[in-house]
Amino acid sequence: MSLAGWARWTWRQLTSMRTALLLLLMLAVAAVPGSVFPQRSADPNGVAQYFDNYPEVAPILDAVQLFDVYTSAWFSAIYILLFISLIGCVVPRTGVHWNNLRSAPPAAPKLFSRMPAHATVKLAKNSDLPERAEMLLRKQGYRVVRKGKSVSAERGYLRETGNLVFHFSLIGVLIAVGIGGGTSFSAQRVLVEGETFVNNLASYDSLSPGTFFNEQMLVPFSVSLDNFEVDFDLKNRTNVGTPLDFRAYVSSKLSPDDAPQKGLIRVNEPLAMPGANLYLTGNGYAPHITIRDVDGNVTYAGATPFLPQSSTYTSLGVLKVPDAEQQFGIVSFFYPTVDTLTTGALTSIYPAPIDPLLTMNVYVGDLGLDGGVPRNVYALDTSKMKQVAGGKSGVKGLRLQLGETAELPNGLGSVSFDSIKRFASLDVSYNPGGLWVLIFALLSLAGVTTSLLVPRRRVWVRNTDEGFEVAALARGDDPILEKVVADVAAELKATNKKGKK
């Protein structure tokens, strides 16, 4: 076989419906790892945590792009091949379908008895049967052609139309997903009560852009977290302390001169902004802590988000003080309603701040902030540090109740627990292809429903010397085909009797 012959054979195989269905199945299977392993585009911290938990396996998985499934070379190859296969399959079928719509129904066969359903009716007077058959079949929605003593009728082209709409909609979904994913972005921001962020790259804690995304696509706006409220279950004894509702009250502006617009963000109720939607993905406490050196100068001050470690909001926070005479860091736990276990360990027995307590372990040494390597703000690398309070240091860790101040060890100064604020974790995302994916998905559903419900059928009627014959043929299974023939024969026979009267 020549090169051109091989090319034609390859193209026929690629554009066959069987190949398209196989590629669609492969795409579904290829998407499974995206729900099993954390993805950099959606959960960069999860990927980093996976590398920490599985340092031997993670590089292997990363080499085969299992942390970037939807932008991987192998997923893209399946995606592109499916796109080409569908186009190569659907476009020729569209031309054939268009020609069929314009062509006349096929002529009546010579032997009606060879058709899957047929009937023979004897009538004495039957000269106007072709005219009556044409009128009857037209009323039933058939395209009809009368030629001599026979009538040819056909209906059900809407079935193929629905099939083509379904496949074109799949192509539309692929295009919308590709363009939407390429121009989309997903960003995260932890916002403490009273803080404001603006929609630019510098304001986000992390951002995962699409392939074609650029900073100019970000529509200017600002959002402030005014207040965050949580409703806890107090009535059900078995679920006391279970969160029932989260509410983030925010104020937004489209420009500095605009009046602030009040808004509310809840779980599954995002705030719609121009070019972005803001989702509530997490929350916790942000104790306001002030650290002063021995001379009373403030070296650290602010509300620090603490990450919840339990359903009762026992939370972990890290404070890094690089601007003191001696760098030091603090690993701190916050207990909203503190209690002591039988083992002597502290815990929180209720998620609301009824009896709050801060505990602190202090480390002195190199914080690693000057090496140019990005550091996790929620973790403290103690490999080059010495513990001077808490643990096995020989000095008890610090404990502070709300409003208290304690002296730091080694002449580091003092630390005070000033107040408690709440924070909200916001996910800011935008995908311009989302609406089009929905539209094409609905079109595909309508198309496949039409193709399944509308039968493709041909009916022929022929006048004979002794009466007439009726035959029918269906494309695919048609359980009522014989009933169709019987009904047409009965109608023609009835109209013949009326004509005699």
Coordinates of C-alpha atoms in Angstrom, one line a residue:
M1 CA 0.0 0.0 0.0
S2 CA 1.3 3.5 -0.9
L3 CA 1.9 6.3 1.6
A4 CA -1.3 8.0 0.4
G5 CA -3.2 4.7 0.9
W6 CA -1.9 4.4 4.4
A7 CA -2.9 8.0 5.1
R8 CA -6.4 7.4 3.8
W9 CA -6.7 4.3 5.9
T10 CA -5.5 6.1 9.0
W11 CA -7.9 8.9 8.5
R12 CA -10.8 6.5 8.0
Q13 CA -9.9 4.8 11.3
L14 CA -9.5 8.0 13.2
T15 CA -12.7 9.5 12.0
S16 CA -14.9 6.4 12.6
M17 CA -17.6 6.6 15.2
R18 CA -16.0 3.6 17.0
T19 CA -12.7 5.5 17.4
A20 CA -14.5 8.6 18.6
L21 CA -16.4 6.6 21.3
L22 CA -13.1 4.9 22.3
L23 CA -11.3 8.2 22.6
L24 CA -14.2 9.6 24.7
L25 CA -13.9 6.6 27.0
M26 CA -10.1 7.1 27.2
L27 CA -10.6 10.8 28.1
A28 CA -12.9 9.8 30.9
V29 CA -10.4 7.3 32.2
A30 CA -7.5 9.7 31.8
A31 CA -9.4 12.3 34.0
V32 CA -9.6 9.9 36.9
P33 CA -6.1 10.6 38.3
G34 CA -7.1 14.3 38.5
S35 CA -9.6 13.4 41.2
V36 CA -7.1 11.0 43.0
F37 CA -4.0 13.1 43.2
P38 CA -3.9 16.9 44.2
Q39 CA -3.6 19.2 41.2
R40 CA -1.3 22.2 41.0
S41 CA -3.9 24.2 39.3
A42 CA -6.4 23.7 42.1
D43 CA -4.5 22.7 45.2
P44 CA -0.8 23.7 45.1
N45 CA -0.5 23.3 48.8
G46 CA -1.8 19.8 48.6
V47 CA 0.9 19.0 46.0
A48 CA 3.5 20.3 48.3
Q49 CA 2.1 18.3 51.2
Y50 CA 2.1 15.2 49.0
F51 CA 5.8 15.7 48.3
D52 CA 6.4 16.0 52.0
N53 CA 4.4 12.9 52.9
Y54 CA 5.7 10.7 50.0
P55 CA 9.2 12.0 49.0
E56 CA 10.1 8.8 47.1
V57 CA 6.9 8.4 45.1
A58 CA 6.0 12.0 44.4
P59 CA 8.9 12.7 41.9
I60 CA 7.9 9.7 39.9
L61 CA 4.2 10.8 39.8
D62 CA 5.3 14.3 38.9
A63 CA 7.5 12.9 36.0
V64 CA 4.4 11.4 34.4
Q65 CA 2.4 14.7 35.1
L66 CA -0.1 13.2 37.5
F67 CA -0.1 16.5 39.4
D68 CA -0.9 18.3 36.2
V69 CA -3.4 15.9 34.6
Y70 CA -5.5 18.3 32.6
T71 CA -2.5 20.1 31.0
S72 CA -0.4 17.0 30.6
A73 CA 0.9 15.9 27.2
W74 CA -1.0 12.6 27.2
F75 CA -4.3 14.1 28.3
S76 CA -3.9 16.8 25.7
A77 CA -3.1 14.2 23.0
I78 CA -6.3 12.3 23.8
Y79 CA -8.3 15.6 23.8
I80 CA -6.9 16.7 20.5
L81 CA -7.4 13.3 18.8
L82 CA -11.0 13.2 20.0
F83 CA -11.6 16.7 18.7
I84 CA -10.2 15.8 15.3
S85 CA -12.1 12.5 15.2
L86 CA -15.4 14.1 16.0
I87 CA -14.9 16.8 13.3
G88 CA -13.8 14.2 10.7
C89 CA -16.8 12.1 11.6
V90 CA -19.5 14.7 11.8
V91 CA -18.7 17.0 8.9
P92 CA -19.1 14.4 6.2
R93 CA -22.3 13.1 7.8
T94 CA -23.7 16.6 7.8
G95 CA -23.2 16.8 4.0
V96 CA -24.9 13.5 3.5
H97 CA -27.7 14.4 5.8
W98 CA -28.2 17.7 3.9
N99 CA -28.4 15.9 0.6
N100 CA -30.9 13.3 2.0
L101 CA -33.1 16.2 3.2
R102 CA -33.2 17.6 -0.3
S103 CA -33.7 14.3 -2.1
A104 CA -37.0 12.5 -2.7
P105 CA -38.0 9.4 -0.8
P106 CA -36.8 6.2 -2.5
A107 CA -39.1 4.5 -5.1
A108 CA -41.4 1.7 -4.0
P109 CA -39.7 -1.8 -4.0
K110 CA -40.9 -4.4 -6.5
L111 CA -41.8 -6.9 -3.8
F112 CA -43.5 -5.5 -0.8
S113 CA -43.5 -8.9 0.8
R114 CA -39.7 -8.6 1.4
M115 CA -40.2 -5.7 3.7
P116 CA -40.2 -6.2 7.5
A117 CA -43.9 -5.1 7.7
H118 CA -46.4 -5.3 4.8
A119 CA -50.1 -5.8 4.2
T120 CA -52.3 -6.6 1.3
V121 CA -55.9 -5.2 1.1
K122 CA -58.5 -6.2 -1.5
L123 CA -60.9 -3.5 -2.7
A124 CA -63.3 -3.3 -5.6
K125 CA -63.1 0.4 -6.3
N126 CA -59.6 1.8 -5.9
S127 CA -58.8 4.3 -8.6
D128 CA -58.1 7.3 -6.4
L129 CA -56.0 5.4 -3.8
P130 CA -52.7 7.1 -4.6
E131 CA -54.2 10.6 -4.0
R132 CA -55.8 9.5 -0.8
A133 CA -52.6 7.8 0.4
E134 CA -50.6 10.9 -0.3
M135 CA -53.0 13.1 1.7
L136 CA -53.0 10.6 4.6
L137 CA -49.2 10.3 4.9
R138 CA -48.7 14.0 4.6
K139 CA -51.0 14.6 7.5
Q140 CA -48.9 12.2 9.5
G141 CA -45.7 14.2 8.9
Y142 CA -44.2 12.2 6.1
R143 CA -42.4 13.6 3.1
V144 CA -44.4 12.1 0.2
V145 CA -43.8 11.5 -3.5
R146 CA -46.5 10.1 -5.7
K147 CA -45.4 8.4 -8.9
G148 CA -48.0 6.6 -11.0
K149 CA -49.8 4.0 -8.9
S150 CA -47.4 4.1 -6.0
V151 CA -46.7 6.5 -3.2
S152 CA -43.3 6.8 -1.4
A153 CA -43.1 8.4 2.1
E154 CA -40.4 9.0 4.6
R155 CA -40.1 10.6 8.0
G156 CA -37.7 10.7 10.9
Y157 CA -34.9 12.9 9.5
L158 CA -35.1 14.7 12.8
R159 CA -33.4 11.6 14.3
E160 CA -30.2 12.2 12.3
T161 CA -30.5 15.9 13.0
G162 CA -30.5 15.3 16.7
N163 CA -27.6 12.9 16.3
L164 CA -25.6 15.6 14.5
V165 CA -26.6 18.2 17.1
F166 CA -25.3 15.9 19.8
H167 CA -21.9 15.4 18.2
F168 CA -21.5 19.1 17.2
S169 CA -22.4 20.0 20.9
L170 CA -19.6 17.6 22.0
I171 CA -17.2 19.5 19.8
G172 CA -18.6 22.7 21.3
V173 CA -18.0 21.4 24.8
L174 CA -14.4 20.5 23.9
I175 CA -13.8 24.0 22.4
A176 CA -15.4 25.7 25.4
V177 CA -13.4 23.7 27.9
G178 CA -10.2 24.4 26.0
I179 CA -10.7 28.1 25.6
G180 CA -12.2 28.5 29.1
G181 CA -9.4 26.5 30.7
G182 CA -6.8 28.5 28.8
T183 CA -8.1 31.9 29.8
S184 CA -9.3 31.0 33.3
F185 CA -7.6 31.5 36.7
S186 CA -8.1 30.4 40.2
A187 CA -6.6 32.4 43.1
Q188 CA -6.7 32.0 46.9
R189 CA -6.7 34.7 49.6
V190 CA -6.9 34.4 53.4
L191 CA -8.7 37.5 54.6
V192 CA -8.9 38.6 58.2
E193 CA -11.8 40.7 59.5
G194 CA -11.1 44.4 58.7
E195 CA -8.6 43.5 55.8
T196 CA -9.1 44.4 52.1
F197 CA -7.7 42.9 49.0
V198 CA -7.7 44.1 45.4
N199 CA -8.0 42.0 42.3
N200 CA -4.3 41.9 41.2
L201 CA -1.5 39.3 41.3
A202 CA 0.2 40.9 44.3
S203 CA -2.8 40.5 46.5
Y204 CA -3.3 36.8 46.2
D205 CA -1.6 34.2 48.4
S206 CA -1.5 31.8 45.4
L207 CA -2.7 31.9 41.8
S208 CA -3.1 29.2 39.2
P209 CA -3.5 30.8 35.7
G210 CA -4.6 29.2 32.5
T211 CA -2.3 28.8 29.5
F212 CA -3.5 32.0 27.8
F213 CA -4.1 34.0 30.9
N214 CA -2.4 37.4 31.5
E215 CA -2.7 40.0 34.2
Q216 CA -4.6 42.4 32.0
M217 CA -7.6 40.0 32.2
L218 CA -8.1 40.8 35.9
V219 CA -11.0 43.3 36.2
P220 CA -10.2 45.9 38.9
F221 CA -12.2 45.6 42.2
S222 CA -11.6 45.4 45.9
V223 CA -13.3 43.3 48.6
S224 CA -13.2 43.9 52.4
L225 CA -14.2 41.4 55.0
D226 CA -16.4 43.3 57.4
N227 CA -17.5 40.5 59.7
F228 CA -17.5 36.7 59.8
E229 CA -20.2 34.7 61.6
V230 CA -20.7 31.1 62.4
D231 CA -23.8 29.4 63.8
F232 CA -23.0 26.4 66.0
D233 CA -25.5 23.7 66.9
L234 CA -26.6 24.0 70.5
K235 CA -29.9 22.0 70.5
N236 CA -28.8 18.5 69.4
R237 CA -26.9 17.0 72.2
T238 CA -25.1 14.5 69.9
N239 CA -23.9 17.3 67.6
V240 CA -23.2 20.2 70.0
G241 CA -20.7 22.5 68.4
T242 CA -21.3 21.4 64.9
P243 CA -21.2 24.4 62.5
L244 CA -24.6 25.0 60.9
D245 CA -23.9 28.0 58.8
F246 CA -21.0 30.3 57.7
R247 CA -21.5 33.9 56.7
A248 CA -18.9 36.3 55.4
Y249 CA -20.1 39.9 55.3
V250 CA -18.1 41.8 52.8
S251 CA -17.9 45.3 51.1
S252 CA -16.8 45.6 47.5
K253 CA -15.8 48.5 45.2
L254 CA -15.2 48.6 41.5
S255 CA -13.1 51.8 41.8
P256 CA -11.7 53.8 44.7
D257 CA -14.3 56.5 44.3
D258 CA -17.3 54.2 44.3
A259 CA -19.5 53.7 47.4
P260 CA -19.0 50.3 48.9
Q261 CA -21.5 47.6 48.1
K262 CA -22.5 45.2 50.8
G263 CA -22.4 41.5 50.0
L264 CA -22.7 38.1 51.6
I265 CA -20.7 35.0 50.9
R266 CA -21.8 31.6 52.1
V267 CA -21.0 28.0 51.3
N268 CA -22.3 27.3 47.7
E269 CA -23.4 31.0 47.5
P270 CA -20.5 32.9 45.9
L271 CA -20.2 36.6 45.4
A272 CA -20.4 37.5 41.7
M273 CA -17.9 40.2 40.7
P274 CA -16.9 41.4 37.2
G275 CA -14.8 38.7 35.7
A276 CA -14.6 36.6 38.9
N277 CA -16.7 34.7 41.5
L278 CA -15.7 34.6 45.2
Y279 CA -16.3 31.3 47.0
L280 CA -16.0 30.7 50.7
T281 CA -13.7 27.6 51.2
G282 CA -12.6 27.8 54.8
N283 CA -12.4 29.9 58.0
G284 CA -10.7 30.0 61.4
Y285 CA -9.4 32.3 64.1
A286 CA -6.7 35.0 63.8
P287 CA -5.5 36.0 67.3
H288 CA -4.1 39.5 67.3
I289 CA -0.6 39.3 68.8
T290 CA 2.0 42.0 69.6
I291 CA 5.7 41.3 70.2
R292 CA 8.0 43.9 71.7
D293 CA 11.7 43.8 72.3
V294 CA 13.4 44.6 75.6
D295 CA 13.2 48.3 74.8
G296 CA 9.5 48.2 74.1
N297 CA 9.8 48.6 70.4
V298 CA 7.2 46.6 68.4
T299 CA 8.8 43.9 66.3
Y300 CA 5.7 42.0 65.3
A301 CA 2.0 43.0 65.4
G302 CA -1.1 41.8 63.7
A303 CA -3.9 39.3 63.4
T304 CA -2.3 36.0 62.4
P305 CA -4.5 33.3 60.8
F306 CA -4.3 30.0 62.7
L307 CA -5.1 26.8 60.8
P308 CA -7.9 24.7 62.4
Q309 CA -6.6 21.2 63.4
S310 CA -9.9 19.8 64.7
S311 CA -13.7 20.2 64.6
T312 CA -13.5 22.2 67.8
Y313 CA -11.1 24.7 66.1
T314 CA -7.9 23.8 68.0
S315 CA -5.7 25.8 65.7
L316 CA -2.0 26.0 64.8
G317 CA -0.2 29.2 64.0
V318 CA 3.4 30.3 63.2
L319 CA 4.9 33.6 64.0
K320 CA 8.2 34.6 62.5
V321 CA 10.1 37.6 63.8
P322 CA 13.1 38.4 61.5
D323 CA 13.5 42.1 62.5
A324 CA 14.5 41.5 66.1
E325 CA 18.2 41.7 67.2
Q326 CA 18.1 37.9 67.2
Q327 CA 15.8 36.1 64.8
F328 CA 13.2 33.8 66.4
G329 CA 10.0 32.0 65.6
I330 CA 7.1 30.8 67.6
V331 CA 4.9 27.7 67.1
S332 CA 1.6 28.5 68.7
F333 CA -1.6 26.7 69.4
F334 CA -5.0 28.4 70.0
Y335 CA -7.7 26.8 72.0
P336 CA -11.1 28.6 71.7
T337 CA -12.5 26.9 74.8
V338 CA -9.6 25.2 76.6
D339 CA -9.8 22.1 78.7
T340 CA -7.2 19.7 80.1
L341 CA -7.3 16.0 79.3
T342 CA -6.5 13.2 81.8
T343 CA -3.1 13.0 80.1
G344 CA -2.4 16.6 80.9
A345 CA -2.6 17.7 77.3
L346 CA -4.7 20.7 76.3
T347 CA -7.6 20.6 74.0
S348 CA -10.6 22.7 72.9
I349 CA -14.0 21.3 73.9
Y350 CA -16.1 23.9 72.0
P351 CA -15.4 25.8 68.7
A352 CA -16.6 29.2 69.9
P353 CA -14.1 31.4 71.9
I354 CA -15.6 31.0 75.4
D355 CA -12.4 30.5 77.3
P356 CA -9.6 31.1 74.8
L357 CA -5.9 30.3 75.4
L358 CA -2.7 30.6 73.5
T359 CA 0.3 28.4 74.0
M360 CA 3.7 29.1 72.5
N361 CA 7.0 27.2 71.9
V362 CA 9.8 29.6 71.0
Y363 CA 12.8 28.8 68.7
V364 CA 15.9 31.0 68.2
G365 CA 18.0 30.9 65.1
D366 CA 18.0 31.3 61.3
L367 CA 14.5 31.5 59.9
G368 CA 15.8 30.8 56.4
L369 CA 14.1 34.0 55.0
D370 CA 17.3 35.3 53.4
G371 CA 18.1 32.4 51.2
G372 CA 15.8 33.4 48.4
V373 CA 13.8 30.1 48.7
P374 CA 10.0 30.6 49.2
R375 CA 8.9 29.5 52.7
N376 CA 5.5 28.3 53.9
V377 CA 4.1 31.0 56.2
Y378 CA 2.2 28.3 58.1
A379 CA 5.3 26.2 58.9
L380 CA 8.5 26.8 60.8
D381 CA 11.7 25.2 59.6
T382 CA 13.5 24.4 62.9
S383 CA 16.5 22.6 61.4
K384 CA 18.7 25.6 62.0
M385 CA 17.0 26.8 65.2
K386 CA 17.3 26.1 68.9
Q387 CA 14.2 25.6 71.1
V388 CA 14.3 27.9 74.1
A389 CA 10.7 27.5 75.4
G390 CA 8.5 24.5 75.4
G391 CA 9.2 20.9 74.6
K392 CA 12.5 19.5 75.8
S393 CA 14.1 23.0 76.2
G394 CA 13.9 22.9 80.0
V395 CA 11.7 26.0 80.0
K396 CA 7.9 25.8 80.1
G397 CA 6.1 27.0 77.0
L398 CA 4.2 30.3 77.3
R399 CA 0.5 30.3 78.1
L400 CA -1.6 33.5 77.5
Q401 CA -5.2 34.2 78.1
L402 CA -7.0 37.0 76.3
G403 CA -5.5 40.3 77.3
E404 CA -2.4 38.9 79.0
T405 CA 1.3 39.7 78.3
A406 CA 4.2 37.3 79.0
E407 CA 8.0 37.7 78.9
L408 CA 9.8 35.9 76.2
P409 CA 12.9 33.8 77.2
N410 CA 16.5 34.7 76.4
G411 CA 15.8 38.4 76.7
L412 CA 13.7 38.4 73.5
G413 CA 11.2 40.8 74.9
S414 CA 7.5 40.3 75.5
V415 CA 4.4 39.0 73.8
S416 CA 0.8 40.0 74.3
F417 CA -2.5 38.3 73.3
D418 CA -4.6 41.4 72.4
S419 CA -7.8 40.3 70.7
I420 CA -9.4 37.6 68.6
K421 CA -10.5 38.0 65.0
R422 CA -11.8 35.6 62.4
F423 CA -10.6 34.9 58.9
A424 CA -12.1 33.6 55.8
S425 CA -10.4 31.6 53.1
L426 CA -11.7 32.8 49.7
D427 CA -11.3 31.2 46.3
V428 CA -11.5 33.7 43.5
S429 CA -12.0 32.0 40.2
Y430 CA -13.0 32.8 36.6
N431 CA -13.8 30.6 33.7
P432 CA -15.3 32.3 30.6
G433 CA -16.1 28.9 29.1
G434 CA -18.4 27.8 31.9
L435 CA -21.6 29.2 30.4
W436 CA -20.8 27.8 27.0
V437 CA -20.1 24.4 28.4
L438 CA -23.6 24.5 30.0
I439 CA -25.2 25.6 26.8
F440 CA -23.5 22.9 24.7
A441 CA -24.2 20.3 27.3
L442 CA -27.9 21.1 27.2
L443 CA -27.9 21.0 23.4
S444 CA -26.2 17.6 23.5
L445 CA -28.8 16.3 25.9
A446 CA -31.6 17.6 23.6
G447 CA -29.9 16.2 20.6
V448 CA -29.4 12.7 22.0
T449 CA -32.9 12.7 23.4
T450 CA -34.3 13.6 20.0
S451 CA -32.2 10.9 18.3
L452 CA -33.5 8.3 20.7
L453 CA -37.2 9.2 20.6
V454 CA -37.7 10.0 16.9
P455 CA -38.0 6.9 14.6
R456 CA -36.7 6.9 11.1
R457 CA -39.3 5.2 8.9
R458 CA -40.2 4.6 5.2
V459 CA -43.7 3.7 4.0
W460 CA -44.9 2.7 0.6
V461 CA -48.4 2.3 -0.8
R462 CA -49.1 0.8 -4.2
N463 CA -52.4 0.4 -6.1
T464 CA -53.1 -3.0 -7.5
D465 CA -55.8 -4.5 -9.7
E466 CA -57.4 -6.3 -6.7
G467 CA -56.8 -3.5 -4.1
F468 CA -53.6 -2.1 -2.6
E469 CA -50.4 -3.0 -0.8
V470 CA -48.7 -1.2 2.1
A471 CA -45.1 -1.8 3.3
A472 CA -42.8 -0.2 5.8
L473 CA -39.1 -0.2 6.6
A474 CA -37.4 1.3 9.7
R475 CA -33.8 2.3 10.3
G476 CA -33.0 0.4 13.5
D477 CA -35.5 -1.2 15.8
D478 CA -39.1 0.0 15.5
P479 CA -41.5 -2.1 17.6
I480 CA -44.6 -0.5 16.2
L481 CA -43.7 -0.9 12.5
E482 CA -46.4 -3.5 11.9
K483 CA -48.9 -1.3 13.7
V484 CA -48.0 1.6 11.4
V485 CA -48.7 -0.6 8.3
A486 CA -52.0 -1.8 9.8
D487 CA -53.1 1.7 10.7
V488 CA -52.3 3.1 7.2
A489 CA -54.2 0.2 5.6
A490 CA -57.2 0.6 7.9
E491 CA -57.3 4.4 7.2
L492 CA -57.2 3.9 3.4
K493 CA -59.8 1.2 3.6
A494 CA -62.1 3.5 5.7
T495 CA -61.7 6.5 3.3
N496 CA -62.4 4.2 0.4
K497 CA -65.8 3.2 2.0
K498 CA -66.6 6.9 2.6
G499 CA -65.8 7.6 -1.1
K500 CA -68.3 5.0 -2.2
K501 CA -71.1 6.6 -0.1

